[in-house]
Amino acid sequence: MDGCVVVFDVGKTNVKLIVFDRNRAVVAERSQANGPLQPSVRWPYLRLDTERAWDFLLAALKELGARYPIATISITTHGAAGALIGDEGLALPPMDYEFDGFEAIDADYDAARPPFAETLSPHSARGLNLGRQIFYLERTFPNDFACARAFLAYPQYWAWRLCGLPATEVTSLGAHSDLWRPNERRLSSLVERQNWTRLFPPIRHAWDTLGTLKSEVAAATGLSPSVRVVCGAHDSNASLVPYLASRTDPFTVVSTGTWVIMMAVGGKGPPDPDADMLANVDVMGRPVPTARLMGGREFSVIAGGAPAEAGERDVAGIVAAGVLAMPAFTDQGGPFAGRKGWIEGETPNDPAARSALATLYSALMTHHMLERLNAPGDIIVEGGFNRTPAFSGVLAALMPGRTVLVAPASGAAEGAAMLARWGEPHDPPQLAPAQAWDVPGLAAYAHRWRQGLPRPAPAA
């Protein structure tokens, strides 16, 4: 296929447009900060800023389309997001999952949601269960909800805005949503009981071409109306795509950013919903044992507002001083989200030392959950934590005898670009072995940290 693939990557913190040439090389990128709209009198909940993201997308497509031969647009977005659409556009503004105002419906929703064994979705804080968002909107705005014609997960919402064709896709529905039965590959009993089935368009593959650009989008961007629009995928699952296409042995991808998502292809650890373990669903529709924590957010809390890069000496200094960061530093996601975190020992003031403490915490939490997953094979680290060697260096030091590999680019964007060329041969991603940092006393430090973790409640 000739021409470039553009990936629209909608993250929780940033929105990006990335141009890949036919050799999968990134030739251009544009980005802007992303954030929610605050509650208003009309809409008393935290909302996704769809129009600001849309304006960015059109402007970036116009600019980059004048420089590169864009043939296809593929989409990947963060999870726990979707939109109810009506005949003329949005039936209701989409909710940001960090909204914390579900008190009026929580008890009814918790009674209605399916058991973990059905959906492999753990009970999650705020709006991280996508079904809770839909339930809230139906109860709070019944007239607007009645006008909805379809519910689209966030990647498919953007595809619909570009080409006008609605679709359902399993990677977003299978991401802790309460809306999907991963083992049965069908909508959940919650959807059936709430009579929401009518809202879900036909299921399409993440790599399917839904259509071509709407005429008004082509006119606004200067792109050809023949530009293809691909269905798209949830970002964590898009991160898996390059490795699903190139590996047959079990492996684990640690996708890092605002969230740290650990996906263990071939993982054997029993899923524990109380530890925020779940199943993601890959682009083939298969459940993947997964654990998650809001690692990037916690890193920022520990490191402070102006983090500096941490080196081996900084990490060694924290270990020698015996300073521990104990979970948790956010109330969303992870095995200890209901527990208030604290610093044991003297909190460092030096920015590099604080980053070192945050790095140790992030690596220890990741290692802890990889053990819970019984994660097999190589450990592949991708995403934001790879901006410096610190995280992978400490993680490799915590896992002697295991192979930790560093992905040079964002797997989510690369995976979304591969979806646009599904079926074509691809070279495997170029991965570099992580160099384990030499930190004296790290094993004893890690043992002390583990001893401070809360023990699971005994079985009744």
Short mmCIF file of C-alpha atoms in Angstrom, two decimals:
data_model
loop_
_atom_site.label_atom_id
_atom_site.label_comp_id
_atom_site.label_asym_id
_atom_site.label_seq_id
_atom_site.Cartn_x
_atom_site.Cartn_y
_atom_site.Cartn_z
CA MET A 1 0.00 0.00 0.00
CA ASP A 2 1.41 3.37 -1.00
CA GLY A 3 1.20 6.50 1.08
CA CYS A 4 1.67 7.33 4.75
CA VAL A 5 -0.32 6.16 7.75
CA VAL A 6 -1.37 8.80 10.24
CA VAL A 7 -2.10 7.67 13.81
CA PHE A 8 -4.38 9.79 15.96
CA ASP A 9 -3.28 8.90 19.49
CA VAL A 10 -5.63 10.26 22.18
CA GLY A 11 -4.02 9.79 25.58
CA LYS A 12 -5.15 10.97 28.97
CA THR A 13 -2.44 13.65 29.11
CA ASN A 14 -1.64 14.40 25.47
CA VAL A 15 -3.21 14.18 22.03
CA LYS A 16 -0.84 13.31 19.19
CA LEU A 17 -0.84 12.95 15.44
CA ILE A 18 2.01 10.78 14.20
CA VAL A 19 2.93 10.20 10.56
CA PHE A 20 4.50 6.84 9.60
CA ASP A 21 6.01 6.26 6.18
CA ARG A 22 5.57 2.94 4.41
CA ASN A 23 8.69 1.60 6.17
CA ARG A 24 7.05 2.27 9.59
CA ALA A 25 9.44 5.13 10.30
CA VAL A 26 8.04 8.18 12.09
CA VAL A 27 8.51 11.17 9.81
CA ALA A 28 6.45 13.79 11.66
CA GLU A 29 4.59 14.29 14.91
CA ARG A 30 2.37 16.97 16.40
CA SER A 31 0.92 17.06 19.90
CA GLN A 32 -0.97 19.18 22.39
CA ALA A 33 -1.94 18.79 26.02
CA ASN A 34 -5.19 17.04 26.77
CA GLY A 35 -7.46 17.61 29.75
CA PRO A 36 -11.11 17.43 30.78
CA LEU A 37 -13.82 20.07 30.86
CA GLN A 38 -15.01 20.89 34.35
CA PRO A 39 -18.61 20.23 35.46
CA SER A 40 -21.18 22.87 34.58
CA VAL A 41 -24.78 23.59 35.51
CA ARG A 42 -26.01 21.83 32.36
CA TRP A 43 -23.53 18.95 32.52
CA PRO A 44 -22.56 18.33 36.17
CA TYR A 45 -19.78 15.86 35.44
CA LEU A 46 -16.18 15.87 34.21
CA ARG A 47 -16.23 15.69 30.40
CA LEU A 48 -13.81 14.79 27.64
CA ASP A 49 -12.85 17.83 25.57
CA THR A 50 -13.76 16.36 22.22
CA GLU A 51 -13.98 19.64 20.32
CA ARG A 52 -10.50 20.83 21.26
CA ALA A 53 -9.11 17.45 20.22
CA TRP A 54 -11.11 17.59 16.97
CA ASP A 55 -9.82 21.06 16.12
CA PHE A 56 -6.27 19.84 16.76
CA LEU A 57 -6.83 16.80 14.54
CA LEU A 58 -8.19 18.82 11.61
CA ALA A 59 -5.41 21.42 11.85
CA ALA A 60 -2.65 18.81 12.11
CA LEU A 61 -4.08 16.79 9.21
CA LYS A 62 -4.21 19.94 7.10
CA GLU A 63 -0.63 20.90 7.92
CA LEU A 64 0.92 17.46 7.58
CA GLY A 65 -1.27 16.43 4.66
CA ALA A 66 0.29 19.25 2.66
CA ARG A 67 3.73 17.70 3.24
CA TYR A 68 3.12 13.95 3.19
CA PRO A 69 0.96 11.64 1.02
CA ILE A 70 -1.54 10.51 3.65
CA ALA A 71 -3.39 7.36 2.62
CA THR A 72 -4.83 6.03 5.88
CA ILE A 73 -5.83 7.23 9.34
CA SER A 74 -5.71 4.82 12.28
CA ILE A 75 -6.77 5.61 15.83
CA THR A 76 -5.78 4.56 19.32
CA THR A 77 -7.07 6.06 22.55
CA HIS A 78 -7.01 5.57 26.30
CA GLY A 79 -9.63 3.26 27.74
CA ALA A 80 -12.73 3.79 29.86
CA ALA A 81 -14.02 6.34 27.38
CA GLY A 82 -16.85 6.33 24.89
CA ALA A 83 -19.63 8.41 23.42
CA LEU A 84 -23.38 8.15 23.02
CA ILE A 85 -24.30 9.51 19.62
CA GLY A 86 -27.67 10.55 18.23
CA ASP A 87 -29.00 11.53 14.83
CA GLU A 88 -27.20 14.88 14.78
CA GLY A 89 -24.02 14.19 16.75
CA LEU A 90 -23.42 13.59 20.44
CA ALA A 91 -26.49 12.68 22.46
CA LEU A 92 -24.55 13.47 25.64
CA PRO A 93 -21.03 14.81 26.21
CA PRO A 94 -18.62 11.91 26.86
CA MET A 95 -17.50 11.47 30.45
CA ASP A 96 -13.94 11.64 31.74
CA TYR A 97 -13.31 8.55 33.88
CA GLU A 98 -11.83 10.64 36.71
CA PHE A 99 -15.27 12.06 37.52
CA ASP A 100 -15.98 11.32 41.17
CA GLY A 101 -19.70 11.86 41.53
CA PHE A 102 -21.40 8.48 41.20
CA GLU A 103 -22.79 8.34 44.75
CA ALA A 104 -26.42 8.50 43.64
CA ILE A 105 -26.14 5.43 41.40
CA ASP A 106 -23.24 3.45 42.86
CA ALA A 107 -25.29 1.02 44.94
CA ASP A 108 -27.68 0.26 42.09
CA TYR A 109 -24.85 -0.13 39.62
CA ASP A 110 -22.84 -2.41 41.87
CA ALA A 111 -25.93 -4.59 42.27
CA ALA A 112 -26.42 -4.70 38.49
CA ARG A 113 -22.86 -5.27 37.29
CA PRO A 114 -21.95 -8.84 36.34
CA PRO A 115 -19.64 -11.04 38.42
CA PHE A 116 -15.92 -10.95 37.77
CA ALA A 117 -15.99 -14.49 36.43
CA GLU A 118 -18.16 -13.32 33.54
CA THR A 119 -16.48 -10.07 32.49
CA LEU A 120 -12.98 -10.37 34.04
CA SER A 121 -13.49 -6.69 34.93
CA PRO A 122 -12.62 -5.79 38.54
CA HIS A 123 -14.62 -3.22 40.47
CA SER A 124 -12.82 0.04 39.68
CA ALA A 125 -12.80 3.50 41.18
CA ARG A 126 -14.75 6.40 39.70
CA GLY A 127 -15.63 5.82 36.04
CA LEU A 128 -13.01 3.23 35.15
CA ASN A 129 -15.76 0.68 34.58
CA LEU A 130 -17.23 2.06 31.39
CA GLY A 131 -20.59 0.50 32.15
CA ARG A 132 -20.85 2.73 35.24
CA GLN A 133 -20.59 5.81 33.02
CA ILE A 134 -23.43 4.63 30.77
CA PHE A 135 -25.56 3.70 33.80
CA TYR A 136 -25.03 7.16 35.32
CA LEU A 137 -25.90 8.97 32.10
CA GLU A 138 -29.07 6.93 31.62
CA ARG A 139 -30.23 7.55 35.20
CA THR A 140 -29.25 11.23 35.27
CA PHE A 141 -30.30 12.34 31.76
CA PRO A 142 -33.07 9.92 30.69
CA ASN A 143 -34.45 12.16 27.93
CA ASP A 144 -31.06 12.76 26.33
CA PHE A 145 -30.18 9.09 26.73
CA ALA A 146 -33.37 8.08 24.96
CA CYS A 147 -32.15 10.02 21.91
CA ALA A 148 -28.95 7.98 21.69
CA ARG A 149 -28.69 5.76 18.63
CA ALA A 150 -25.34 4.15 19.37
CA PHE A 151 -22.61 3.88 21.95
CA LEU A 152 -19.11 4.06 20.50
CA ALA A 153 -15.91 3.32 22.40
CA TYR A 154 -13.47 6.20 22.06
CA PRO A 155 -11.37 4.94 19.10
CA GLN A 156 -14.53 4.22 17.14
CA TYR A 157 -16.03 7.59 18.09
CA TRP A 158 -13.16 9.34 16.31
CA ALA A 159 -13.39 6.97 13.36
CA TRP A 160 -17.11 7.78 13.13
CA ARG A 161 -16.40 11.51 13.14
CA LEU A 162 -13.94 11.03 10.30
CA CYS A 163 -15.92 8.67 8.08
CA GLY A 164 -19.48 8.61 9.43
CA LEU A 165 -19.72 4.84 9.98
CA PRO A 166 -20.29 3.44 13.51
CA ALA A 167 -18.65 0.25 14.75
CA THR A 168 -18.04 -1.82 17.87
CA GLU A 169 -14.55 -3.22 18.54
CA VAL A 170 -13.50 -5.62 21.28
CA THR A 171 -10.26 -4.14 22.68
CA SER A 172 -12.06 -1.18 24.25
CA LEU A 173 -15.12 -3.18 25.28
CA GLY A 174 -12.84 -5.77 26.87
CA ALA A 175 -10.84 -3.27 28.92
CA HIS A 176 -12.38 -3.41 32.44
CA SER A 177 -15.68 -2.13 31.08
CA ASP A 178 -18.24 -4.61 32.51
CA LEU A 179 -19.66 -4.66 28.97
CA TRP A 180 -17.98 -7.76 27.46
CA ARG A 181 -17.63 -11.48 28.15
CA PRO A 182 -14.05 -12.18 27.04
CA ASN A 183 -14.31 -15.96 27.25
CA GLU A 184 -17.59 -16.03 25.33
CA ARG A 185 -16.77 -13.17 22.94
CA ARG A 186 -20.11 -11.42 23.32
CA LEU A 187 -21.77 -8.53 25.11
CA SER A 188 -22.24 -8.93 28.85
CA SER A 189 -25.38 -9.73 30.80
CA LEU A 190 -25.36 -6.11 32.04
CA VAL A 191 -25.86 -4.88 28.47
CA GLU A 192 -28.69 -7.34 27.98
CA ARG A 193 -30.46 -6.58 31.27
CA GLN A 194 -30.26 -2.82 30.77
CA ASN A 195 -31.59 -3.13 27.20
CA TRP A 196 -28.45 -1.47 25.82
CA THR A 197 -27.87 -4.04 23.10
CA ARG A 198 -29.51 -1.73 20.56
CA LEU A 199 -26.76 0.82 21.19
CA PHE A 200 -23.91 -1.37 20.00
CA PRO A 201 -23.23 -1.36 16.24
CA PRO A 202 -21.89 -4.46 14.47
CA ILE A 203 -18.52 -5.71 15.67
CA ARG A 204 -15.58 -4.97 13.39
CA HIS A 205 -11.92 -5.92 13.62
CA ALA A 206 -9.50 -3.27 14.83
CA TRP A 207 -7.80 -3.40 11.41
CA ASP A 208 -10.97 -3.14 9.33
CA THR A 209 -11.40 -0.17 7.03
CA LEU A 210 -14.67 1.44 8.10
CA GLY A 211 -14.83 3.86 5.19
CA THR A 212 -13.26 6.93 3.68
CA LEU A 213 -13.22 10.56 4.78
CA LYS A 214 -16.49 12.44 4.89
CA SER A 215 -16.59 15.15 2.27
CA GLU A 216 -16.60 17.93 4.87
CA VAL A 217 -13.52 16.47 6.59
CA ALA A 218 -11.71 16.17 3.28
CA ALA A 219 -12.60 19.79 2.49
CA ALA A 220 -11.46 21.04 5.92
CA THR A 221 -8.11 19.23 5.75
CA GLY A 222 -7.30 19.28 2.05
CA LEU A 223 -6.93 15.49 2.09
CA SER A 224 -8.27 13.23 -0.61
CA PRO A 225 -11.77 11.88 0.05
CA SER A 226 -10.29 8.45 -0.67
CA VAL A 227 -8.22 8.43 2.54
CA ARG A 228 -9.12 5.27 4.46
CA VAL A 229 -10.26 5.31 8.09
CA VAL A 230 -9.35 2.24 10.15
CA CYS A 231 -11.52 1.07 13.06
CA GLY A 232 -8.74 1.44 15.66
CA ALA A 233 -7.98 0.01 19.11
CA HIS A 234 -7.58 0.69 22.81
CA ASP A 235 -4.01 1.93 23.37
CA SER A 236 -2.73 -0.79 25.70
CA ASN A 237 -3.90 -3.45 23.31
CA ALA A 238 -2.44 -1.56 20.37
CA SER A 239 0.88 -1.81 22.24
CA LEU A 240 0.64 -5.58 21.94
CA VAL A 241 0.18 -5.61 18.17
CA PRO A 242 3.86 -5.37 17.10
CA TYR A 243 4.74 -8.34 19.33
CA LEU A 244 1.70 -10.46 18.54
CA ALA A 245 2.77 -10.13 14.91
CA SER A 246 6.39 -11.12 15.53
CA ARG A 247 6.49 -13.53 18.51
CA THR A 248 5.14 -16.98 19.19
CA ASP A 249 6.61 -17.64 22.66
CA PRO A 250 5.01 -16.21 25.81
CA PHE A 251 6.07 -12.66 26.64
CA THR A 252 4.95 -9.68 28.70
CA VAL A 253 4.57 -6.07 27.63
CA VAL A 254 4.83 -3.34 30.25
CA SER A 255 3.15 -0.32 28.68
CA THR A 256 4.05 2.83 30.61
CA GLY A 257 2.59 6.32 30.77
CA THR A 258 -0.12 7.77 32.99
CA TRP A 259 -0.93 4.09 33.54
CA VAL A 260 1.43 1.14 33.77
CA ILE A 261 -0.33 -1.78 32.11
CA MET A 262 1.29 -5.21 32.34
CA MET A 263 -0.05 -7.66 29.75
CA ALA A 264 1.23 -11.21 30.19
CA VAL A 265 0.70 -13.19 27.00
CA GLY A 266 0.75 -16.70 28.45
CA GLY A 267 0.53 -15.51 32.06
CA LYS A 268 -0.44 -18.21 34.56
CA GLY A 269 -1.14 -16.24 37.74
CA PRO A 270 -4.76 -16.49 38.93
CA PRO A 271 -6.54 -13.17 38.36
CA ASP A 272 -7.33 -11.33 41.57
CA PRO A 273 -9.90 -8.55 41.12
CA ASP A 274 -9.00 -7.16 44.56
CA ALA A 275 -5.46 -6.56 43.26
CA ASP A 276 -6.74 -4.86 40.08
CA MET A 277 -5.86 -7.86 37.96
CA LEU A 278 -8.08 -8.42 34.97
CA ALA A 279 -8.14 -9.55 31.39
CA ASN A 280 -7.58 -7.23 28.50
CA VAL A 281 -8.76 -8.42 25.11
CA ASP A 282 -6.29 -8.36 22.23
CA VAL A 283 -7.13 -7.40 18.66
CA MET A 284 -7.81 -11.05 17.86
CA GLY A 285 -10.44 -11.14 20.60
CA ARG A 286 -8.41 -13.27 23.01
CA PRO A 287 -8.24 -12.53 26.77
CA VAL A 288 -4.78 -11.51 28.03
CA PRO A 289 -3.96 -11.68 31.77
CA THR A 290 -3.31 -8.10 32.85
CA ALA A 291 -2.42 -6.03 35.89
CA ARG A 292 -2.43 -2.26 36.11
CA LEU A 293 -1.50 0.65 38.30
CA MET A 294 -1.53 4.39 37.77
CA GLY A 295 2.25 4.40 37.71
CA GLY A 296 2.90 7.62 35.82
CA ARG A 297 0.55 9.55 38.10
CA GLU A 298 2.16 8.05 41.20
CA PHE A 299 5.65 8.80 39.86
CA SER A 300 4.65 12.46 39.50
CA VAL A 301 3.30 12.62 43.05
CA ILE A 302 6.48 11.17 44.54
CA ALA A 303 8.94 13.00 42.26
CA GLY A 304 7.24 16.38 42.63
CA GLY A 305 6.36 19.07 40.16
CA ALA A 306 9.78 19.51 38.53
CA PRO A 307 11.40 16.06 38.39
CA ALA A 308 15.02 15.71 37.35
CA GLU A 309 16.58 12.70 35.66
CA ALA A 310 17.79 10.12 38.16
CA GLY A 311 21.11 8.34 37.67
CA GLU A 312 22.56 5.19 39.21
CA ARG A 313 24.23 7.18 41.99
CA ASP A 314 20.91 8.84 42.88
CA VAL A 315 19.16 5.48 43.10
CA ALA A 316 22.04 4.00 45.11
CA GLY A 317 21.84 6.96 47.50
CA ILE A 318 18.15 6.35 48.21
CA VAL A 319 18.79 2.63 48.77
CA ALA A 320 21.73 3.36 51.08
CA ALA A 321 19.60 5.82 53.06
CA GLY A 322 16.82 3.26 53.35
CA VAL A 323 14.09 5.67 52.24
CA LEU A 324 10.98 3.81 51.06
CA ALA A 325 7.88 4.97 49.22
CA MET A 326 5.00 2.73 50.31
CA PRO A 327 1.78 2.47 48.29
CA ALA A 328 -0.41 4.03 47.17
CA PHE A 329 -0.20 7.57 45.81
CA THR A 330 -3.44 7.60 43.86
CA ASP A 331 -6.92 6.27 44.60
CA GLN A 332 -7.31 4.85 41.10
CA GLY A 333 -6.00 1.54 39.92
CA GLY A 334 -3.46 -0.85 41.32
CA PRO A 335 -3.53 -3.42 44.11
CA PHE A 336 -3.36 -0.86 46.95
CA ALA A 337 -5.54 1.96 45.61
CA GLY A 338 -7.56 2.20 48.82
CA ARG A 339 -4.48 2.72 50.97
CA LYS A 340 -2.82 6.06 51.71
CA GLY A 341 0.82 6.09 50.66
CA TRP A 342 3.68 7.44 52.74
CA ILE A 343 7.43 7.96 52.70
CA GLU A 344 9.34 5.93 55.27
CA GLY A 345 12.51 7.75 56.26
CA GLU A 346 13.58 11.29 55.45
CA THR A 347 11.90 12.61 52.31
CA PRO A 348 14.63 13.78 49.91
CA ASN A 349 14.60 17.42 48.80
CA ASP A 350 16.95 17.10 45.83
CA PRO A 351 14.92 16.71 42.58
CA ALA A 352 17.12 13.90 41.25
CA ALA A 353 16.85 12.04 44.55
CA ARG A 354 13.06 12.38 44.54
CA SER A 355 13.01 11.01 40.98
CA ALA A 356 15.21 8.14 42.15
CA LEU A 357 12.72 7.34 44.92
CA ALA A 358 9.85 7.50 42.43
CA THR A 359 11.75 5.22 40.05
CA LEU A 360 12.39 2.67 42.77
CA TYR A 361 8.73 2.74 43.77
CA SER A 362 7.53 2.34 40.16
CA ALA A 363 9.92 -0.55 39.47
CA LEU A 364 9.07 -2.31 42.75
CA MET A 365 5.33 -2.03 42.11
CA THR A 366 5.77 -3.30 38.56
CA HIS A 367 7.92 -6.21 39.72
CA HIS A 368 5.37 -7.07 42.42
CA MET A 369 2.53 -7.29 39.90
CA LEU A 370 4.61 -9.20 37.34
CA GLU A 371 5.14 -11.82 40.02
CA ARG A 372 1.40 -11.86 40.78
CA LEU A 373 0.73 -12.44 37.07
CA ASN A 374 3.36 -15.18 36.90
CA ALA A 375 4.40 -13.24 33.80
CA PRO A 376 6.36 -15.41 31.37
CA GLY A 377 9.12 -14.88 28.87
CA ASP A 378 10.82 -11.63 27.97
CA ILE A 379 9.69 -8.42 29.67
CA ILE A 380 9.25 -5.66 27.05
CA VAL A 381 9.07 -2.10 28.42
CA GLU A 382 7.53 0.52 26.17
CA GLY A 383 6.19 4.05 26.52
CA GLY A 384 6.95 7.09 28.63
CA PHE A 385 9.18 5.46 31.25
CA ASN A 386 11.72 4.78 28.51
CA ARG A 387 12.62 8.45 28.19
CA THR A 388 15.49 7.66 30.56
CA PRO A 389 17.21 4.32 31.34
CA ALA A 390 16.34 4.51 35.03
CA PHE A 391 13.11 2.48 35.18
CA SER A 392 14.24 -0.38 32.96
CA GLY A 393 17.68 -0.39 34.64
CA VAL A 394 16.17 -0.80 38.11
CA LEU A 395 13.54 -3.30 36.91
CA ALA A 396 16.26 -5.44 35.28
CA ALA A 397 18.26 -5.31 38.51
CA LEU A 398 15.21 -6.53 40.44
CA MET A 399 14.77 -9.45 38.02
CA PRO A 400 18.16 -11.17 37.67
CA GLY A 401 18.04 -14.01 35.20
CA ARG A 402 15.14 -12.48 33.28
CA THR A 403 15.46 -10.62 29.99
CA VAL A 404 14.17 -7.05 30.10
CA LEU A 405 13.96 -5.37 26.71
CA VAL A 406 13.43 -1.70 25.88
CA ALA A 407 11.24 -0.65 22.97
CA PRO A 408 12.58 2.51 21.29
CA ALA A 409 9.16 3.86 20.31
CA SER A 410 5.59 3.92 21.57
CA GLY A 411 4.09 0.51 20.91
CA ALA A 412 0.56 1.94 20.91
CA ALA A 413 1.19 4.28 17.98
CA GLU A 414 3.28 1.70 16.14
CA GLY A 415 0.63 -0.93 16.72
CA ALA A 416 -2.10 1.36 15.42
CA ALA A 417 -0.01 2.04 12.32
CA MET A 418 0.39 -1.72 11.80
CA LEU A 419 -3.39 -2.14 11.96
CA ALA A 420 -3.61 0.10 8.90
CA ARG A 421 -1.38 -2.37 7.01
CA TRP A 422 -2.78 -5.56 8.50
CA GLY A 423 -1.72 -8.65 6.60
CA GLU A 424 1.42 -7.09 5.17
CA PRO A 425 4.81 -8.46 6.31
CA HIS A 426 6.46 -6.47 9.08
CA ASP A 427 9.94 -6.58 10.51
CA PRO A 428 9.95 -7.31 14.25
CA PRO A 429 10.43 -4.28 16.53
CA GLN A 430 14.03 -3.40 17.27
CA LEU A 431 14.44 -3.99 20.99
CA ALA A 432 17.48 -3.22 23.13
CA PRO A 433 18.41 -5.24 26.23
CA ALA A 434 18.07 -3.16 29.38
CA GLN A 435 21.30 -2.70 31.29
CA ALA A 436 20.69 -3.74 34.87
CA TRP A 437 21.88 -0.99 37.20
CA ASP A 438 24.45 -1.94 39.82
CA VAL A 439 22.78 -0.77 43.03
CA PRO A 440 24.42 -2.12 46.20
CA GLY A 441 21.88 -3.39 48.71
CA LEU A 442 18.96 -3.37 46.25
CA ALA A 443 17.84 -6.94 47.06
CA ALA A 444 17.65 -6.21 50.79
CA TYR A 445 15.90 -2.89 50.10
CA ALA A 446 13.31 -4.66 47.92
CA HIS A 447 12.77 -7.30 50.62
CA ARG A 448 12.13 -4.57 53.20
CA TRP A 449 9.67 -2.89 50.85
CA ARG A 450 7.79 -6.14 50.25
CA GLN A 451 7.61 -6.81 53.98
CA GLY A 452 5.84 -3.46 54.41
CA LEU A 453 3.07 -4.28 51.95
CA PRO A 454 -0.36 -5.06 53.36
CA ARG A 455 -1.19 -8.74 53.43
CA PRO A 456 -4.23 -10.04 51.57
CA ALA A 457 -7.28 -10.57 53.75
CA PRO A 458 -7.74 -14.22 54.71
CA ALA A 459 -10.36 -16.16 52.78
CA ALA A 460 -13.73 -16.29 54.50
#
